Amino acid sequence: MLKQTNDKKEKDLATGGQAIIEGVLMRSSKYTAMAVRQPDGSIVTKRIPLAPVTKRYKILSLPFIRGIGVLWDAMVIGIKALDYSARVVSASDEKPLTSKDIFFAIFLALLLAIGLFSLLPLFIADLFKSFRRSEVVFSLVEGIVRAAIFLIYIWIISIFKDVKRIFEYHGAEHKSIHTYEAGEELNVENARRHTTIHPRCGTSFLAIVLIVSIFLFSLLGVFGTLNFWQRLVTRLAFIPLIAGLTYELQRFTAKHLDSPFIKPLAIPGMWIQKITTAEPDDEQLQVGLVSLKLALGMEVSPDELRGGIYMGNDSEEFNSKMKKLRDFLKSHAYDALLLTKQYNFSWLTGGGTNRILLSTEDGVGAVLITKDKCYLIADNVERQRLLEEEMSGLEIVEAKEYRWYDNEGYESIVRALVEDKIFVSDSGIFGSINVDDEIAPLRWQLTPREVEKAKRLGKDIAISLESAMLSVEKGMSEHQIEILVTSQLTSHTIEPVLVLVGGEERAKRYRHILPKEKECNEYVIVSVCGRREGLVLSATRMLSFGKDEKLLEQHRKNCYVDAVAIGNTVVGKTLGDVFDKICKAYEEVGYPDEWKKHHQGGIAGYRAREVKAIPNSPLKIEPNELFAWNPTIAGTKSEDTILVTEKGFDILTVGDGKWPTLKFDVNGVEVERPSILVKES
């Protein structure tokens, strides 16, 4: 739990923020902090000590006056933050705004706000002569017009894509603050559970302004009926008073939301927030949490600033997996299990890696599990790194080390720990029984954390692959295209486990097309397997230089087979059932023997293919398993990774909507597949 002091409510009231371009600004009683997501996925931060105008000038700290000072600070800091975020996102070398620039920007903003939300409603209300005789009625009509203009304005700007992104970061800001106020650890999992609506939001402030202004202007009726110019002067003169009253009222309502008499005051603003906030993704939440941590004076780890999203190891998940492995030992009367493979190490540790080389499945450190203990075994070069970076926070009872030059050191430690008992392994090392196939099913059903990781990885793989393909030009070699794809994957902290690239000549001859120097002049197929935190997901995309109707039709048939596979991947069915549907789909589109020329895919997870589907396979499909089907017809291929749940399937390797798609109806369910992107020559 996050430790907080006794004056929690006052500290909560001092904590707030705003959405900026691809980021979040947060402020506490001590610091202002900004966190902005760069185009490469990493997070850039800035933290400065807070020196509010209310502390520099004592008179501005007084009740009913301090609201003006707080609003001034908010405008100045907000404009600086927007300028900072714009320069970060655009990678601009322009100098920051000067004090003169900021003052001019605030002046223009106030001028626009006064004209749009104060003077325009007054002019419109004054057109209705019958309402001029009563200040109460006139103020009510004016307030309704003001509210309508405000809502129309919010609705119009919400249509724009860039504004939608800001509204999502606005939601991330609120969720982050809710997490802090709940006393929870500031991580994505906790923040995700909270609402995007917050009672101290600036949107709520504006809603209360509407209510206060109607009330105050109604009171002017005690001086008799005012003419247009008198009303105009009072609207301008009362702006500071309304701001001060609204600030105090919002602070009061935020402290007493439990009261049935106070809560109605906050409801209008919270309704409007349904427009000005949107559900953020986990990467946006990460930005909000980083900004909040910095504002609170907390430290942020380098892992939290990298591309993607940092979740860290989870001891609860680790212990759950340890129980599965110990239950396996018990049910088979084994005494110990030695895990050496990368995929098993990553699965057990929640994303850690015991590898050095990408080209081998064997790790440089092993985990030995007995009935009551767990050991890390590694040489003196790797032991400390594995403990501190790959297994941090996990309940490793003891680490055993041998010298890197001692050829018998590893085996000696294992033998000493297991003594004369029966031990098994995932590799058959030291003459042990190899149980890799038997323990593999323990990996297949993802935990909730693994599901979230898979969803983020799938999206990042699709965006990386599609972004690279959009940059491909006619005449590029397969190697050049491989470089583009690999660069995009690594920029999203994805390990390119496999990158296949084939142009028109080689794609028709081979199914596994390792890139060569061949030029791609008609079309190109690119298939990738990307790994992050141990999970491996797959996707394929095709690009054509000019419209080739024959190729498009063949690919459509290929996608139909893939759609049939996806649509029939249902919990409770067997892999044999799905394989049978795939074969029938090939026959429907006129390629009855094509399934014999390449495997069709199967279960995915911590290996690119945990299990390949074969005819009559009795293996049942379980909830929360990953599947990657990859049907091919000579020269075309369709492939994505899906998550299967009790409710159906979720295609994970989906990008940002820039790629054309085909839609198929399979068993009454729409299945969308990537089409060929056509680039006109």
PDB file of C-alpha atoms in Angstrom, residues 314-551:
ATOM      1  CA  ASP A 314       4.666 -10.591  -9.725  1.00  0.00           C
ATOM      2  CA  SER A 315       5.327 -12.784  -6.702  1.00  0.00           C
ATOM      3  CA  GLU A 316       1.720 -13.991  -6.517  1.00  0.00           C
ATOM      4  CA  GLU A 317       1.821 -15.230 -10.101  1.00  0.00           C
ATOM      5  CA  PHE A 318       5.240 -16.776  -9.493  1.00  0.00           C
ATOM      6  CA  ASN A 319       3.980 -18.651  -6.442  1.00  0.00           C
ATOM      7  CA  SER A 320       0.946 -19.885  -8.385  1.00  0.00           C
ATOM      8  CA  LYS A 321       3.183 -21.292 -11.119  1.00  0.00           C
ATOM      9  CA  MET A 322       5.492 -22.846  -8.517  1.00  0.00           C
ATOM     10  CA  LYS A 323       2.478 -24.657  -7.078  1.00  0.00           C
ATOM     11  CA  LYS A 324       1.614 -26.044 -10.516  1.00  0.00           C
ATOM     12  CA  LEU A 325       5.142 -27.365 -10.930  1.00  0.00           C
ATOM     13  CA  ARG A 326       5.205 -28.888  -7.449  1.00  0.00           C
ATOM     14  CA  ASP A 327       1.841 -30.508  -8.057  1.00  0.00           C
ATOM     15  CA  PHE A 328       3.363 -31.994 -11.208  1.00  0.00           C
ATOM     16  CA  LEU A 329       6.313 -33.365  -9.209  1.00  0.00           C
ATOM     17  CA  LYS A 330       4.002 -34.845  -6.610  1.00  0.00           C
ATOM     18  CA  SER A 331       1.647 -36.485  -9.113  1.00  0.00           C
ATOM     19  CA  HIS A 332       4.582 -38.180 -10.873  1.00  0.00           C
ATOM     20  CA  ALA A 333       6.564 -39.052  -7.742  1.00  0.00           C
ATOM     21  CA  TYR A 334       9.515 -36.898  -8.819  1.00  0.00           C
ATOM     22  CA  ASP A 335      11.675 -35.068  -6.266  1.00  0.00           C
ATOM     23  CA  ALA A 336      13.092 -32.143  -8.245  1.00  0.00           C
ATOM     24  CA  LEU A 337      12.725 -30.314 -11.557  1.00  0.00           C
ATOM     25  CA  LEU A 338      15.505 -28.414 -13.344  1.00  0.00           C
ATOM     26  CA  LEU A 339      14.326 -25.710 -15.786  1.00  0.00           C
ATOM     27  CA  THR A 340      16.980 -24.588 -18.274  1.00  0.00           C
ATOM     28  CA  LYS A 341      15.035 -23.498 -21.367  1.00  0.00           C
ATOM     29  CA  GLN A 342      14.421 -19.809 -22.094  1.00  0.00           C
ATOM     30  CA  TYR A 343      10.693 -20.253 -22.569  1.00  0.00           C
ATOM     31  CA  ASN A 344      10.227 -22.040 -19.233  1.00  0.00           C
ATOM     32  CA  PHE A 345      12.373 -19.512 -17.368  1.00  0.00           C
ATOM     33  CA  SER A 346      10.381 -16.603 -18.863  1.00  0.00           C
ATOM     34  CA  TRP A 347       7.064 -18.267 -18.072  1.00  0.00           C
ATOM     35  CA  LEU A 348       7.988 -19.006 -14.459  1.00  0.00           C
ATOM     36  CA  THR A 349       9.511 -15.590 -13.718  1.00  0.00           C
ATOM     37  CA  GLY A 350       6.751 -13.599 -15.388  1.00  0.00           C
ATOM     38  CA  GLY A 351       8.854 -12.297 -18.262  1.00  0.00           C
ATOM     39  CA  GLY A 352      12.450 -12.639 -17.095  1.00  0.00           C
ATOM     40  CA  THR A 353      15.070 -14.046 -19.426  1.00  0.00           C
ATOM     41  CA  ASN A 354      18.014 -16.342 -18.795  1.00  0.00           C
ATOM     42  CA  ARG A 355      19.389 -16.001 -22.297  1.00  0.00           C
ATOM     43  CA  ILE A 356      22.365 -14.256 -23.846  1.00  0.00           C
ATOM     44  CA  LEU A 357      22.000 -15.473 -27.432  1.00  0.00           C
ATOM     45  CA  LEU A 358      18.829 -15.132 -29.460  1.00  0.00           C
ATOM     46  CA  SER A 359      19.743 -18.192 -31.467  1.00  0.00           C
ATOM     47  CA  THR A 360      19.370 -20.824 -28.746  1.00  0.00           C
ATOM     48  CA  GLU A 361      16.606 -22.005 -26.460  1.00  0.00           C
ATOM     49  CA  ASP A 362      19.110 -22.913 -23.739  1.00  0.00           C
ATOM     50  CA  GLY A 363      19.656 -20.363 -20.990  1.00  0.00           C
ATOM     51  CA  VAL A 364      22.751 -19.353 -19.012  1.00  0.00           C
ATOM     52  CA  GLY A 365      21.013 -19.882 -15.680  1.00  0.00           C
ATOM     53  CA  ALA A 366      18.720 -22.621 -14.421  1.00  0.00           C
ATOM     54  CA  VAL A 367      16.008 -22.899 -11.779  1.00  0.00           C
ATOM     55  CA  LEU A 368      15.942 -26.029  -9.625  1.00  0.00           C
ATOM     56  CA  ILE A 369      12.609 -26.687  -7.913  1.00  0.00           C
ATOM     57  CA  THR A 370      12.264 -29.207  -5.102  1.00  0.00           C
ATOM     58  CA  LYS A 371       9.280 -30.013  -2.926  1.00  0.00           C
ATOM     59  CA  ASP A 372      10.051 -27.141  -0.552  1.00  0.00           C
ATOM     60  CA  LYS A 373      12.807 -25.003  -2.084  1.00  0.00           C
ATOM     61  CA  CYS A 374      13.724 -23.111  -5.212  1.00  0.00           C
ATOM     62  CA  TYR A 375      17.300 -22.452  -6.351  1.00  0.00           C
ATOM     63  CA  LEU A 376      18.871 -20.299  -9.019  1.00  0.00           C
ATOM     64  CA  ILE A 377      21.989 -21.975 -10.421  1.00  0.00           C
ATOM     65  CA  ALA A 378      24.344 -19.882 -12.553  1.00  0.00           C
ATOM     66  CA  ASP A 379      28.027 -19.153 -13.027  1.00  0.00           C
ATOM     67  CA  ASN A 380      29.768 -16.206 -11.389  1.00  0.00           C
ATOM     68  CA  VAL A 381      29.321 -14.094 -14.547  1.00  0.00           C
ATOM     69  CA  GLU A 382      25.513 -14.326 -14.607  1.00  0.00           C
ATOM     70  CA  ARG A 383      24.265 -15.061 -11.072  1.00  0.00           C
ATOM     71  CA  GLN A 384      24.037 -11.468  -9.776  1.00  0.00           C
ATOM     72  CA  ARG A 385      22.488 -10.095 -12.967  1.00  0.00           C
ATOM     73  CA  LEU A 386      19.844 -12.803 -13.064  1.00  0.00           C
ATOM     74  CA  LEU A 387      18.934 -12.235  -9.420  1.00  0.00           C
ATOM     75  CA  GLU A 388      18.779  -8.447  -9.624  1.00  0.00           C
ATOM     76  CA  GLU A 389      17.281  -7.922 -13.081  1.00  0.00           C
ATOM     77  CA  GLU A 390      15.377 -11.048 -14.080  1.00  0.00           C
ATOM     78  CA  MET A 391      14.145 -12.417 -10.742  1.00  0.00           C
ATOM     79  CA  SER A 392      13.855  -9.300  -8.609  1.00  0.00           C
ATOM     80  CA  GLY A 393      11.087  -9.576  -6.020  1.00  0.00           C
ATOM     81  CA  LEU A 394      10.599 -13.301  -6.511  1.00  0.00           C
ATOM     82  CA  GLU A 395      10.926 -15.737  -3.644  1.00  0.00           C
ATOM     83  CA  ILE A 396      14.172 -17.432  -4.619  1.00  0.00           C
ATOM     84  CA  VAL A 397      15.329 -19.179  -1.471  1.00  0.00           C
ATOM     85  CA  GLU A 398      18.947 -19.528  -2.448  1.00  0.00           C
ATOM     86  CA  ALA A 399      21.300 -18.845  -5.332  1.00  0.00           C
ATOM     87  CA  LYS A 400      24.099 -21.270  -6.115  1.00  0.00           C
ATOM     88  CA  GLU A 401      27.168 -20.159  -8.026  1.00  0.00           C
ATOM     89  CA  TYR A 402      29.986 -21.946  -9.815  1.00  0.00           C
ATOM     90  CA  ARG A 403      33.044 -20.514 -11.588  1.00  0.00           C
ATOM     91  CA  TRP A 404      32.610 -20.016 -15.316  1.00  0.00           C
ATOM     92  CA  TYR A 405      35.766 -22.057 -16.053  1.00  0.00           C
ATOM     93  CA  ASP A 406      34.713 -25.035 -13.916  1.00  0.00           C
ATOM     94  CA  ASN A 407      33.334 -27.523 -16.442  1.00  0.00           C
ATOM     95  CA  GLU A 408      31.918 -29.737 -13.711  1.00  0.00           C
ATOM     96  CA  GLY A 409      30.700 -26.991 -11.386  1.00  0.00           C
ATOM     97  CA  TYR A 410      27.139 -26.840 -12.710  1.00  0.00           C
ATOM     98  CA  GLU A 411      26.531 -30.576 -12.504  1.00  0.00           C
ATOM     99  CA  SER A 412      28.207 -30.809  -9.094  1.00  0.00           C
ATOM    100  CA  ILE A 413      25.794 -28.247  -7.624  1.00  0.00           C
ATOM    101  CA  VAL A 414      22.763 -30.014  -9.097  1.00  0.00           C
ATOM    102  CA  ARG A 415      23.921 -33.409  -7.845  1.00  0.00           C
ATOM    103  CA  ALA A 416      24.614 -32.032  -4.363  1.00  0.00           C
ATOM    104  CA  LEU A 417      21.150 -30.450  -4.123  1.00  0.00           C
ATOM    105  CA  VAL A 418      19.156 -33.436  -5.384  1.00  0.00           C
ATOM    106  CA  GLU A 419      21.425 -36.018  -3.732  1.00  0.00           C
ATOM    107  CA  ASP A 420      20.234 -39.512  -4.703  1.00  0.00           C
ATOM    108  CA  LYS A 421      16.653 -38.443  -5.374  1.00  0.00           C
ATOM    109  CA  ILE A 422      14.796 -38.567  -8.696  1.00  0.00           C
ATOM    110  CA  PHE A 423      15.175 -35.336 -10.629  1.00  0.00           C
ATOM    111  CA  VAL A 424      13.800 -34.430 -14.030  1.00  0.00           C
ATOM    112  CA  SER A 425      14.429 -31.533 -16.401  1.00  0.00           C
ATOM    113  CA  ASP A 426      13.163 -29.756 -19.515  1.00  0.00           C
ATOM    114  CA  SER A 427      16.308 -30.686 -21.459  1.00  0.00           C
ATOM    115  CA  GLY A 428      17.458 -34.157 -20.370  1.00  0.00           C
ATOM    116  CA  ILE A 429      20.666 -32.627 -19.009  1.00  0.00           C
ATOM    117  CA  PHE A 430      22.995 -34.734 -16.827  1.00  0.00           C
ATOM    118  CA  GLY A 431      21.097 -37.904 -17.766  1.00  0.00           C
ATOM    119  CA  SER A 432      17.834 -36.651 -16.259  1.00  0.00           C
ATOM    120  CA  ILE A 433      14.400 -37.598 -17.569  1.00  0.00           C
ATOM    121  CA  ASN A 434      13.210 -35.004 -20.102  1.00  0.00           C
ATOM    122  CA  VAL A 435       9.691 -33.855 -19.138  1.00  0.00           C
ATOM    123  CA  ASP A 436       9.525 -30.774 -21.349  1.00  0.00           C
ATOM    124  CA  ASP A 437       6.495 -32.049 -23.256  1.00  0.00           C
ATOM    125  CA  GLU A 438       4.699 -32.997 -20.025  1.00  0.00           C
ATOM    126  CA  ILE A 439       5.087 -29.577 -18.366  1.00  0.00           C
ATOM    127  CA  ALA A 440       4.396 -27.591 -21.567  1.00  0.00           C
ATOM    128  CA  PRO A 441       0.582 -27.507 -21.033  1.00  0.00           C
ATOM    129  CA  LEU A 442       1.156 -25.588 -17.782  1.00  0.00           C
ATOM    130  CA  ARG A 443       2.304 -22.629 -19.930  1.00  0.00           C
ATOM    131  CA  TRP A 444      -0.565 -22.541 -22.385  1.00  0.00           C
ATOM    132  CA  GLN A 445      -3.404 -20.973 -20.378  1.00  0.00           C
ATOM    133  CA  LEU A 446      -2.436 -17.367 -19.737  1.00  0.00           C
ATOM    134  CA  THR A 447      -2.886 -15.615 -16.416  1.00  0.00           C
ATOM    135  CA  PRO A 448      -4.672 -12.217 -16.361  1.00  0.00           C
ATOM    136  CA  ARG A 449      -1.273 -10.461 -16.342  1.00  0.00           C
ATOM    137  CA  GLU A 450      -0.088 -12.532 -19.285  1.00  0.00           C
ATOM    138  CA  VAL A 451      -3.285 -11.714 -21.187  1.00  0.00           C
ATOM    139  CA  GLU A 452      -2.610  -7.990 -20.779  1.00  0.00           C
ATOM    140  CA  LYS A 453       1.001  -8.443 -21.870  1.00  0.00           C
ATOM    141  CA  ALA A 454      -0.110 -10.425 -24.920  1.00  0.00           C
ATOM    142  CA  LYS A 455      -2.647  -7.770 -25.920  1.00  0.00           C
ATOM    143  CA  ARG A 456      -0.057  -4.986 -25.769  1.00  0.00           C
ATOM    144  CA  LEU A 457       2.529  -7.086 -27.574  1.00  0.00           C
ATOM    145  CA  GLY A 458       0.047  -7.994 -30.311  1.00  0.00           C
ATOM    146  CA  LYS A 459      -0.840  -4.386 -30.970  1.00  0.00           C
ATOM    147  CA  ASP A 460       2.812  -3.314 -30.996  1.00  0.00           C
ATOM    148  CA  ILE A 461       3.783  -6.101 -33.401  1.00  0.00           C
ATOM    149  CA  ALA A 462       0.999  -5.110 -35.806  1.00  0.00           C
ATOM    150  CA  ILE A 463       1.877  -1.410 -35.631  1.00  0.00           C
ATOM    151  CA  SER A 464       5.585  -2.174 -36.111  1.00  0.00           C
ATOM    152  CA  LEU A 465       5.008  -4.499 -39.055  1.00  0.00           C
ATOM    153  CA  GLU A 466       2.468  -2.282 -40.789  1.00  0.00           C
ATOM    154  CA  SER A 467       4.536   0.892 -40.253  1.00  0.00           C
ATOM    155  CA  ALA A 468       7.542  -0.819 -41.819  1.00  0.00           C
ATOM    156  CA  MET A 469       5.476  -2.107 -44.752  1.00  0.00           C
ATOM    157  CA  LEU A 470       4.086   1.361 -45.426  1.00  0.00           C
ATOM    158  CA  SER A 471       7.692   2.511 -45.912  1.00  0.00           C
ATOM    159  CA  VAL A 472       8.542  -0.219 -48.421  1.00  0.00           C
ATOM    160  CA  GLU A 473       9.206   0.999 -51.967  1.00  0.00           C
ATOM    161  CA  LYS A 474       9.262  -0.883 -55.245  1.00  0.00           C
ATOM    162  CA  GLY A 475      12.704  -2.271 -56.056  1.00  0.00           C
ATOM    163  CA  MET A 476      13.824  -2.704 -52.455  1.00  0.00           C
ATOM    164  CA  SER A 477      15.625  -5.937 -51.681  1.00  0.00           C
ATOM    165  CA  GLU A 478      14.290  -8.474 -49.222  1.00  0.00           C
ATOM    166  CA  HIS A 479      17.200  -7.637 -46.914  1.00  0.00           C
ATOM    167  CA  GLN A 480      16.359  -3.924 -46.992  1.00  0.00           C
ATOM    168  CA  ILE A 481      12.761  -4.697 -46.066  1.00  0.00           C
ATOM    169  CA  GLU A 482      13.983  -6.996 -43.268  1.00  0.00           C
ATOM    170  CA  ILE A 483      15.986  -4.077 -41.855  1.00  0.00           C
ATOM    171  CA  LEU A 484      12.907  -1.813 -41.883  1.00  0.00           C
ATOM    172  CA  VAL A 485      10.802  -4.417 -40.072  1.00  0.00           C
ATOM    173  CA  THR A 486      13.484  -5.307 -37.528  1.00  0.00           C
ATOM    174  CA  SER A 487      14.071  -1.638 -36.747  1.00  0.00           C
ATOM    175  CA  GLN A 488      10.374  -1.061 -36.079  1.00  0.00           C
ATOM    176  CA  LEU A 489      10.102  -4.141 -33.868  1.00  0.00           C
ATOM    177  CA  THR A 490      13.133  -3.274 -31.753  1.00  0.00           C
ATOM    178  CA  SER A 491      11.941   0.321 -31.359  1.00  0.00           C
ATOM    179  CA  HIS A 492       8.923  -1.168 -29.556  1.00  0.00           C
ATOM    180  CA  THR A 493      11.229  -3.346 -27.388  1.00  0.00           C
ATOM    181  CA  ILE A 494      10.223  -6.451 -29.326  1.00  0.00           C
ATOM    182  CA  GLU A 495      12.805  -9.135 -30.060  1.00  0.00           C
ATOM    183  CA  PRO A 496      12.533 -10.200 -33.734  1.00  0.00           C
ATOM    184  CA  VAL A 497      12.614 -13.955 -33.206  1.00  0.00           C
ATOM    185  CA  LEU A 498      11.745 -14.494 -36.863  1.00  0.00           C
ATOM    186  CA  VAL A 499      11.509 -12.184 -39.887  1.00  0.00           C
ATOM    187  CA  LEU A 500      10.631 -13.799 -43.223  1.00  0.00           C
ATOM    188  CA  VAL A 501      10.607 -11.609 -46.341  1.00  0.00           C
ATOM    189  CA  GLY A 502       9.807 -12.844 -49.829  1.00  0.00           C
ATOM    190  CA  GLY A 503       9.271 -11.084 -53.115  1.00  0.00           C
ATOM    191  CA  GLU A 504       7.181 -12.358 -55.995  1.00  0.00           C
ATOM    192  CA  GLU A 505       9.813 -14.792 -57.257  1.00  0.00           C
ATOM    193  CA  ARG A 506      10.734 -16.623 -54.045  1.00  0.00           C
ATOM    194  CA  ALA A 507       7.325 -16.337 -52.314  1.00  0.00           C
ATOM    195  CA  LYS A 508       5.805 -18.659 -54.930  1.00  0.00           C
ATOM    196  CA  ARG A 509       8.519 -21.271 -54.440  1.00  0.00           C
ATOM    197  CA  TYR A 510       9.117 -21.367 -50.684  1.00  0.00           C
ATOM    198  CA  ARG A 511       6.976 -21.248 -47.544  1.00  0.00           C
ATOM    199  CA  HIS A 512       9.755 -20.148 -45.172  1.00  0.00           C
ATOM    200  CA  ILE A 513      11.340 -17.277 -47.078  1.00  0.00           C
ATOM    201  CA  LEU A 514      14.563 -16.196 -45.397  1.00  0.00           C
ATOM    202  CA  PRO A 515      15.441 -12.752 -46.812  1.00  0.00           C
ATOM    203  CA  LYS A 516      18.005 -12.531 -49.602  1.00  0.00           C
ATOM    204  CA  GLU A 517      19.238  -9.760 -51.899  1.00  0.00           C
ATOM    205  CA  LYS A 518      16.391 -10.370 -54.362  1.00  0.00           C
ATOM    206  CA  GLU A 519      14.472  -7.256 -55.384  1.00  0.00           C
ATOM    207  CA  CYS A 520      10.719  -6.978 -54.812  1.00  0.00           C
ATOM    208  CA  ASN A 521       9.098  -5.391 -57.856  1.00  0.00           C
ATOM    209  CA  GLU A 522       5.596  -6.876 -57.912  1.00  0.00           C
ATOM    210  CA  TYR A 523       4.714  -7.783 -54.336  1.00  0.00           C
ATOM    211  CA  VAL A 524       6.202  -8.849 -51.011  1.00  0.00           C
ATOM    212  CA  ILE A 525       5.143 -11.075 -48.075  1.00  0.00           C
ATOM    213  CA  VAL A 526       6.541 -10.378 -44.602  1.00  0.00           C
ATOM    214  CA  SER A 527       6.010 -12.705 -41.635  1.00  0.00           C
ATOM    215  CA  VAL A 528       7.266 -11.982 -38.126  1.00  0.00           C
ATOM    216  CA  CYS A 529       7.425 -13.628 -34.723  1.00  0.00           C
ATOM    217  CA  GLY A 530       8.050 -11.037 -32.020  1.00  0.00           C
ATOM    218  CA  ARG A 531       8.959 -11.724 -28.412  1.00  0.00           C
ATOM    219  CA  ARG A 532       8.608  -9.540 -25.335  1.00  0.00           C
ATOM    220  CA  GLU A 533       8.736 -10.709 -21.727  1.00  0.00           C
ATOM    221  CA  GLY A 534       8.919 -14.271 -23.041  1.00  0.00           C
ATOM    222  CA  LEU A 535       5.650 -14.276 -25.016  1.00  0.00           C
ATOM    223  CA  VAL A 536       5.933 -14.813 -28.783  1.00  0.00           C
ATOM    224  CA  LEU A 537       3.206 -13.606 -31.175  1.00  0.00           C
ATOM    225  CA  SER A 538       3.071 -13.880 -34.963  1.00  0.00           C
ATOM    226  CA  ALA A 539       1.673 -11.869 -37.868  1.00  0.00           C
ATOM    227  CA  THR A 540       1.947 -11.673 -41.656  1.00  0.00           C
ATOM    228  CA  ARG A 541       1.238  -8.802 -44.057  1.00  0.00           C
ATOM    229  CA  MET A 542       1.361  -8.527 -47.844  1.00  0.00           C
ATOM    230  CA  LEU A 543       2.009  -5.509 -50.045  1.00  0.00           C
ATOM    231  CA  SER A 544       1.558  -5.214 -53.800  1.00  0.00           C
ATOM    232  CA  PHE A 545       3.074  -2.628 -56.157  1.00  0.00           C
ATOM    233  CA  GLY A 546       0.060  -2.055 -58.358  1.00  0.00           C
ATOM    234  CA  LYS A 547      -3.288  -3.819 -58.445  1.00  0.00           C
ATOM    235  CA  ASP A 548      -3.020  -7.494 -59.405  1.00  0.00           C
ATOM    236  CA  GLU A 549      -6.556  -8.934 -59.491  1.00  0.00           C
ATOM    237  CA  LYS A 550      -5.343 -12.537 -59.705  1.00  0.00           C
ATOM    238  CA  LEU A 551      -3.115 -12.091 -56.643  1.00  0.00           C
TER     239      LEU A 551
END
